[in-house]
């Protein structure tokens, strides 16, 4: 849905337009700063479709988006959940509102969007993201389409599916590293070292791929890079948007009757099931905590990602007030399973879970003589799902077209997951292994 | 949104196995989970999960928030799980949960899994006398006089006999016009059933295993409740000894020690004998364990109990074997060997949540 094709019927109603302007104004007066907002009204089923495409209805065709749509659509049809808002990190910021939202909800969503838009523009991790992603996605879709016409759907899709299995093998700190590197003397970062967390980038550049394959791999890489900061800042970003929507709305934007809709929707979105983390709730509580401590909120939102934000802000008082705990390990011997509420341990675990966007840290350490690609899993106490990791290794192999190994630990002892194209296997490693040396 | 429909159609073709057979092995059934009152509700959705480097699901899954952790007792400890339906990569993709009526759910489940309606056992269970005033007759007490139908008859007679005057529309009922409600015997399906949920709570059954049992039990109850007017549920837990517990305890109790399955079957039998005589009750015992039993001797005892005493008294006996890291899975093999040909016995393996719906179909698909 590029600008030219934008549907007239997706325009806001005159009344909503008035409110959007008023809310935007209140938001800017409160200190939020964002690219222009482009609100669009859609029916619920269309919003499900847009959500299935990751926010970009112009994205290339794939069964995976059909699968996500099936799930969202079913959830909606069964009345289990409904999406009422969707906002895209572009310039201008595109935000979809669902036509069936109550008026109070529309105001909430618009205020919430202002928070996200400010976050997108100012958070350091989003600095390198492609704000023209809508057009980029259109180009990607055209390239995939051209390949499909030439080579057949089956072939293109199968290849894309292989690359997609590696789309979390990117370095979320890549943009930051590149910026640091620019300021430093060259010698501090010897280019001779292969070591990189940007495995997908390395493989798509150096594997003996055909041109069309490389092109598709680059598309997957670009889209993965675009979405990565969102994974790394989910708690902060949702918290920031919720923090500001409360402030903007309760500051005179809502009518008395709408306060009830607001309370309902707000509490629905920030409710926690016992024993789970809800990013909206934890996020808003962290921001309120920061405010109570007298921190500079705008500075915090510029600098941090979820892990560093938690590192900076969580203290004993917060753990107690937010009632955070570590899930008890089930004990075979029985007895009471008391949750661990020790602030230090809770914080350490929370940071570990949030670091690296919640995916395993996997580094390319070396390419051996026979082009053997060696990957290392930086074990942080959580084991990999070994059967699926083994499958993934064989996917990497089928791209790299030479043997691939992954070193990891399972229940404390070293394992090497290997694939040479013909067979995959798991070998025991003598300890101490490379992981210890790698640090 | 024709593009998304095309993508969805392609996904469905893959699920049906018509194209991209290479993806078949990644196909699973996931569930959408929402809350229904205090229960969790799950809706099966097919899903293809491509392999990725990811963390193994661990028994301890990290940091939580709230007054109590799972397993800890408190007013709020319970069955809620957040809806995970709309997890996506876009931050501002907000979903809220909505509640569904229980009857609606049962209907959806039946449709989704193609479940037959249950035919209750035995004739005397099928028919229960009841009278409904659904008939009419021309003689009867005034208290049962049907004013509208009486007037209707009088109006017809007036018009037919040419006495109708539109300018003076008067209708005077005569004795023959009067109509009275009449009772008609209405055979109604006898509708009492009792479900026994028996679960092994010995040390080897972990939280995930209990979660599977909980989802399974919820759906079974939901379906049977839609089929019977009156449904009683009895929860039995056992390790080496069995006892009756309430709903909450059933799902949270963790015992240790050995496993003697026959203890549960004996208790179940005793309950049937004392509280749920066969003439009045349809009986559904369900048993869940990870397949470990104390001894082969006790397994023989279980088979004996089933053959001699339980099976003649029940509509169907179902055994769901939940895979755990410690269970051997032997018990299902033994049951299948001894009673596999008996239509009253259904056994199913449930290795993970994705298989819950398959097990339910196996349990309830026979319509017994």
XYZ file of C-alpha atoms in Angstrom, chain B:
368
model
C -6.488 -8.372 0.813
C -6.302 -10.930 -1.954
C -2.575 -11.344 -1.504
C -2.940 -12.651 2.024
C -5.666 -15.047 0.913
C -3.286 -16.428 -1.714
C -0.592 -16.893 0.922
C -3.064 -18.536 3.238
C -4.237 -20.877 0.488
C -0.635 -21.882 -0.140
C -0.085 -22.524 3.562
C -3.185 -24.723 3.664
C -1.976 -26.703 0.673
C 1.283 -27.324 2.498
C -0.577 -28.412 5.625
C -2.611 -30.849 3.550
C 0.619 -32.252 2.188
C -0.136 -31.448 -1.441
C 2.933 -29.305 -1.992
C 6.298 -28.806 -0.346
C 6.349 -32.237 1.244
C 9.739 -31.302 2.730
C 7.927 -29.107 5.267
C 5.672 -31.878 6.510
C 7.999 -32.846 9.300
C 7.863 -29.388 10.815
C 4.095 -29.425 10.947
C 2.548 -29.391 14.349
C -0.637 -28.273 15.950
C -0.207 -25.345 18.213
C -2.897 -23.849 20.350
C -4.269 -20.461 20.953
C -4.856 -20.037 24.622
C -7.180 -17.646 26.293
C -8.900 -17.557 29.590
C -12.433 -18.706 30.141
C -13.434 -17.819 33.646
C -10.784 -19.549 35.679
C -10.013 -22.080 32.984
C -7.628 -21.902 30.116
C -9.031 -22.445 26.687
C -7.114 -23.690 23.743
C -7.872 -23.650 20.050
C -5.866 -25.889 17.759
C -4.109 -24.158 14.871
C -1.781 -25.908 12.452
C 1.704 -24.478 12.381
C 4.942 -25.107 10.557
C 7.922 -24.268 12.665
C 11.125 -24.046 10.713
C 14.191 -25.046 12.718
C 16.204 -22.240 14.279
C 18.827 -21.921 16.922
C 16.743 -21.494 20.021
C 16.792 -22.334 23.696
C 15.398 -25.623 24.899
C 12.179 -25.226 26.831
C 13.323 -25.729 30.367
C 11.410 -26.802 33.400
C 12.312 -23.580 35.093
C 11.408 -20.864 32.709
C 12.907 -17.809 34.149
C 11.570 -14.654 35.625
C 7.920 -14.171 36.465
C 5.879 -11.390 37.935
C 3.083 -11.490 40.470
C 2.249 -12.329 44.040
C 2.851 -16.043 43.599
C 4.728 -18.367 41.322
C 3.143 -21.444 39.852
C 3.043 -24.051 42.525
C 2.837 -21.513 45.298
C -0.584 -21.296 46.840
C -2.307 -17.995 46.830
C -5.633 -16.557 45.923
C -4.368 -15.926 42.453
C -2.383 -19.016 41.768
C -4.255 -20.742 39.104
C -4.863 -21.482 35.565
C -4.294 -18.315 33.688
C -1.938 -18.264 30.805
C -1.702 -15.215 28.692
C -2.992 -15.373 25.179
C -0.032 -15.922 22.977
C -1.926 -15.725 19.768
C -0.622 -12.518 18.463
C 3.076 -12.686 19.099
C 4.689 -10.777 16.323
C 7.746 -8.838 15.434
C 5.959 -5.514 15.333
C 5.971 -3.725 18.670
C 2.683 -1.928 18.483
C 0.729 -5.000 17.634
C -1.615 -5.126 20.530
C -4.069 -7.832 21.274
C -6.491 -8.153 24.113
C -8.273 -11.253 25.240
C -11.976 -11.762 25.087
C -14.006 -14.352 26.921
C -16.073 -17.012 25.197
C -19.166 -18.824 26.378
C -18.560 -22.393 27.451
C -21.313 -23.877 25.292
C -20.019 -22.072 22.265
C -16.613 -23.504 22.950
C -17.891 -27.049 23.153
C -19.640 -26.531 19.860
C -16.490 -25.194 18.229
C -14.482 -28.084 19.609
C -16.973 -30.584 18.263
C -16.873 -28.955 14.864
C -13.120 -28.596 14.796
C -12.434 -32.199 15.736
C -15.477 -33.693 14.057
C -16.717 -35.264 17.293
C -19.858 -37.388 17.149
C -22.577 -36.742 19.654
C -22.541 -39.255 22.460
C -25.043 -42.083 22.452
C -25.711 -42.834 26.081
C -25.647 -46.450 27.101
C -28.675 -48.660 27.530
C -32.319 -47.980 26.848
C -33.305 -47.122 30.362
C -30.675 -44.461 30.388
C -31.871 -43.004 27.171
C -35.477 -42.373 28.126
C -36.555 -40.381 31.071
C -40.218 -39.483 31.375
C -41.033 -35.850 31.331
C -44.216 -34.053 30.361
C -44.364 -30.863 28.369
C -47.524 -28.955 27.595
C -46.918 -28.899 23.918
C -50.279 -30.310 22.670
C -53.801 -28.993 22.357
C -57.231 -30.508 22.900
C -60.775 -29.297 22.947
C -61.656 -30.324 26.482
C -59.844 -29.427 29.640
C -59.785 -27.361 32.791
C -60.041 -23.585 32.579
C -56.628 -23.173 34.056
C -55.152 -24.685 30.901
C -57.227 -22.716 28.450
C -55.162 -21.392 25.560
C -56.588 -17.937 24.908
C -54.892 -17.198 21.607
C -55.683 -20.547 20.026
C -59.251 -20.350 21.329
C -59.712 -16.917 19.806
C -58.100 -18.143 16.617
C -60.625 -20.976 16.343
C -63.511 -18.616 17.070
C -62.317 -16.154 14.431
C -62.093 -18.896 11.811
C -65.581 -20.065 12.619
C -66.958 -16.517 12.490
C -65.423 -15.836 9.088
C -66.341 -19.254 7.676
C -69.951 -18.874 8.744
C -70.265 -15.404 7.173
C -70.926 -13.577 10.429
C -67.770 -11.442 10.161
C -68.482 -7.751 9.903
C -65.376 -5.634 9.336
C -67.195 -2.569 10.605
C -68.049 -4.238 13.830
C -65.317 -6.836 14.307
C -66.741 -8.840 17.129
C -65.799 -12.437 17.811
C -67.719 -14.370 20.399
C -66.189 -17.705 21.278
C -68.504 -20.637 21.709
C -67.882 -23.734 23.714
C -66.533 -25.675 20.722
C -63.995 -22.976 19.980
C -62.212 -23.386 23.260
C -58.783 -24.970 23.160
C -56.821 -26.330 26.103
C -53.189 -27.125 26.542
C -52.416 -30.801 26.808
C -49.401 -32.566 28.229
C -47.443 -34.809 25.925
C -44.997 -37.327 27.237
C -41.556 -36.170 26.159
C -38.819 -38.735 26.273
C -35.647 -36.967 27.170
C -32.178 -38.379 27.189
C -31.119 -39.348 30.652
C -28.297 -37.079 31.302
C -26.096 -37.732 34.238
C -22.480 -38.503 33.816
C -19.500 -38.676 36.050
C -15.932 -38.064 34.953
C -13.026 -39.390 36.941
C -9.769 -37.635 36.301
C -7.040 -39.782 37.803
C -3.500 -38.532 37.724
C -0.127 -39.841 38.708
C 1.480 -37.144 40.877
C 4.648 -39.002 41.689
C 7.922 -37.087 41.419
C 8.396 -37.738 37.739
C 5.373 -35.762 36.603
C 6.655 -32.229 36.042
C 4.856 -28.963 35.562
C 4.618 -29.274 31.806
C 3.098 -32.736 32.148
C 0.460 -31.415 34.512
C -0.222 -28.514 32.214
C -0.941 -30.990 29.433
C -3.278 -32.944 31.701
C -5.004 -29.739 32.716
C -5.682 -28.689 29.123
C -6.814 -32.186 28.265
C -9.126 -32.399 31.279
C -10.604 -28.997 30.599
C -11.614 -29.936 27.074
C -12.960 -33.305 28.075
C -15.131 -31.697 30.735
C -16.278 -29.015 28.322
C -17.356 -31.554 25.745
C -19.056 -33.947 28.149
C -20.835 -31.070 29.846
C -22.369 -30.189 26.503
C -23.578 -33.768 26.098
C -25.048 -34.374 29.544
C -27.277 -32.202 31.629
C -25.548 -33.067 34.820
C -21.857 -33.687 34.971
C -19.983 -34.597 38.116
C -16.229 -34.471 38.151
C -14.148 -36.436 40.611
C -10.429 -35.790 40.880
C -8.177 -38.565 42.107
C -4.440 -38.258 42.568
C -2.163 -41.130 43.317
C 1.401 -42.019 43.965
C 1.630 -45.215 45.956
C -1.740 -44.430 47.508
C -4.739 -42.686 45.996
C -6.951 -39.967 47.362
C -9.761 -37.702 46.235
C -8.885 -34.024 45.956
C -10.479 -30.816 44.730
C -9.859 -29.226 41.350
C -7.187 -26.846 42.482
C -5.203 -29.408 44.404
C -5.442 -31.795 41.497
C -3.390 -29.553 39.267
C -0.931 -28.252 41.785
C -0.172 -31.131 44.083
C 3.268 -32.602 43.816
C 3.946 -35.751 45.732
C 6.963 -37.893 45.795
C 7.584 -41.526 46.110
C 6.473 -44.488 44.144
C 3.632 -45.135 41.795
C 0.992 -47.742 42.364
C -1.648 -47.230 39.697
C -4.002 -49.885 41.014
C -4.585 -47.730 44.090
C -6.322 -45.147 41.913
C -8.398 -47.729 40.043
C -9.523 -49.258 43.322
C -10.596 -45.900 44.654
C -12.411 -45.142 41.416
C -14.231 -48.461 41.581
C -15.205 -47.888 45.168
C -16.615 -44.471 44.241
C -18.645 -45.912 41.385
C -20.067 -48.580 43.653
C -20.977 -46.191 46.431
C -21.959 -42.974 44.720
C -22.584 -43.534 41.041
C -24.692 -46.630 40.465
C -24.762 -47.685 36.844
C -28.480 -47.406 36.385
C -28.258 -43.682 36.824
C -24.825 -42.679 35.650
C -22.703 -42.678 32.550
C -19.199 -43.192 33.803
C -15.986 -41.904 32.211
C -12.739 -42.662 33.957
C -9.673 -40.909 32.544
C -6.228 -41.740 33.782
C -3.045 -39.803 33.083
C 0.469 -40.819 33.940
C 3.930 -40.920 32.454
C 3.730 -44.657 32.123
C 5.788 -45.796 35.066
C 4.272 -48.261 37.499
C 5.689 -49.720 40.690
C 5.885 -53.252 39.448
C 4.684 -55.557 36.725
C 2.702 -57.248 39.457
C 0.718 -54.068 40.056
C 0.126 -53.589 36.344
C -1.392 -57.082 36.261
C -3.585 -56.044 39.139
C -4.702 -52.953 37.148
C -5.605 -55.026 34.093
C -7.500 -57.411 36.343
C -9.433 -54.566 37.956
C -10.283 -53.091 34.586
C -11.444 -56.388 33.096
C -13.448 -57.655 36.014
C -14.883 -54.598 37.657
C -14.322 -51.281 35.948
C -15.008 -51.865 32.271
C -18.464 -53.422 32.792
C -19.417 -50.299 34.722
C -18.142 -47.561 32.439
C -18.943 -46.057 29.044
C -15.311 -45.863 28.171
C -11.984 -45.982 29.912
C -9.299 -43.628 28.630
C -5.638 -43.625 29.397
C -3.468 -40.695 28.359
C 0.248 -41.184 28.586
C 2.132 -37.947 29.010
C 5.764 -38.097 28.070
C 8.171 -36.997 30.764
C 11.912 -37.061 31.018
C 11.762 -39.854 33.556
C 8.828 -42.019 32.519
C 9.411 -45.263 30.713
C 6.066 -45.310 28.953
C 5.682 -48.988 29.745
C 2.138 -48.839 31.130
C 0.493 -47.954 27.825
C 2.238 -50.857 26.117
C 0.993 -53.194 28.821
C -2.559 -51.881 28.603
C -2.604 -52.103 24.816
C -1.316 -55.644 24.968
C -3.871 -56.787 27.519
C -6.917 -54.777 26.473
C -6.083 -53.268 23.118
C -8.946 -54.990 21.347
C -11.605 -53.872 23.802
C -13.594 -50.975 22.297
C -14.223 -49.592 25.771
C -10.521 -48.907 26.245
C -8.809 -46.000 24.503
C -5.180 -45.140 25.045
C -3.238 -42.219 23.637
C 0.233 -40.773 23.786
C 0.654 -37.074 24.427
C 4.263 -36.000 24.082
C 3.610 -32.295 24.017
C 0.862 -29.727 23.919
C 0.577 -30.080 20.190
C -0.779 -33.567 20.632
C -3.499 -32.731 23.114
C -6.138 -32.266 20.437
C -5.226 -35.553 18.787
C -5.668 -37.358 22.108
C -9.021 -35.702 22.674
C -10.157 -36.829 19.270
C -9.091 -40.372 20.138
C -10.884 -40.256 23.492
C -14.120 -38.653 22.406
C -14.226 -39.687 18.768
C -16.034 -42.954 19.367
C -19.176 -41.300 20.653
C -19.526 -43.777 23.476
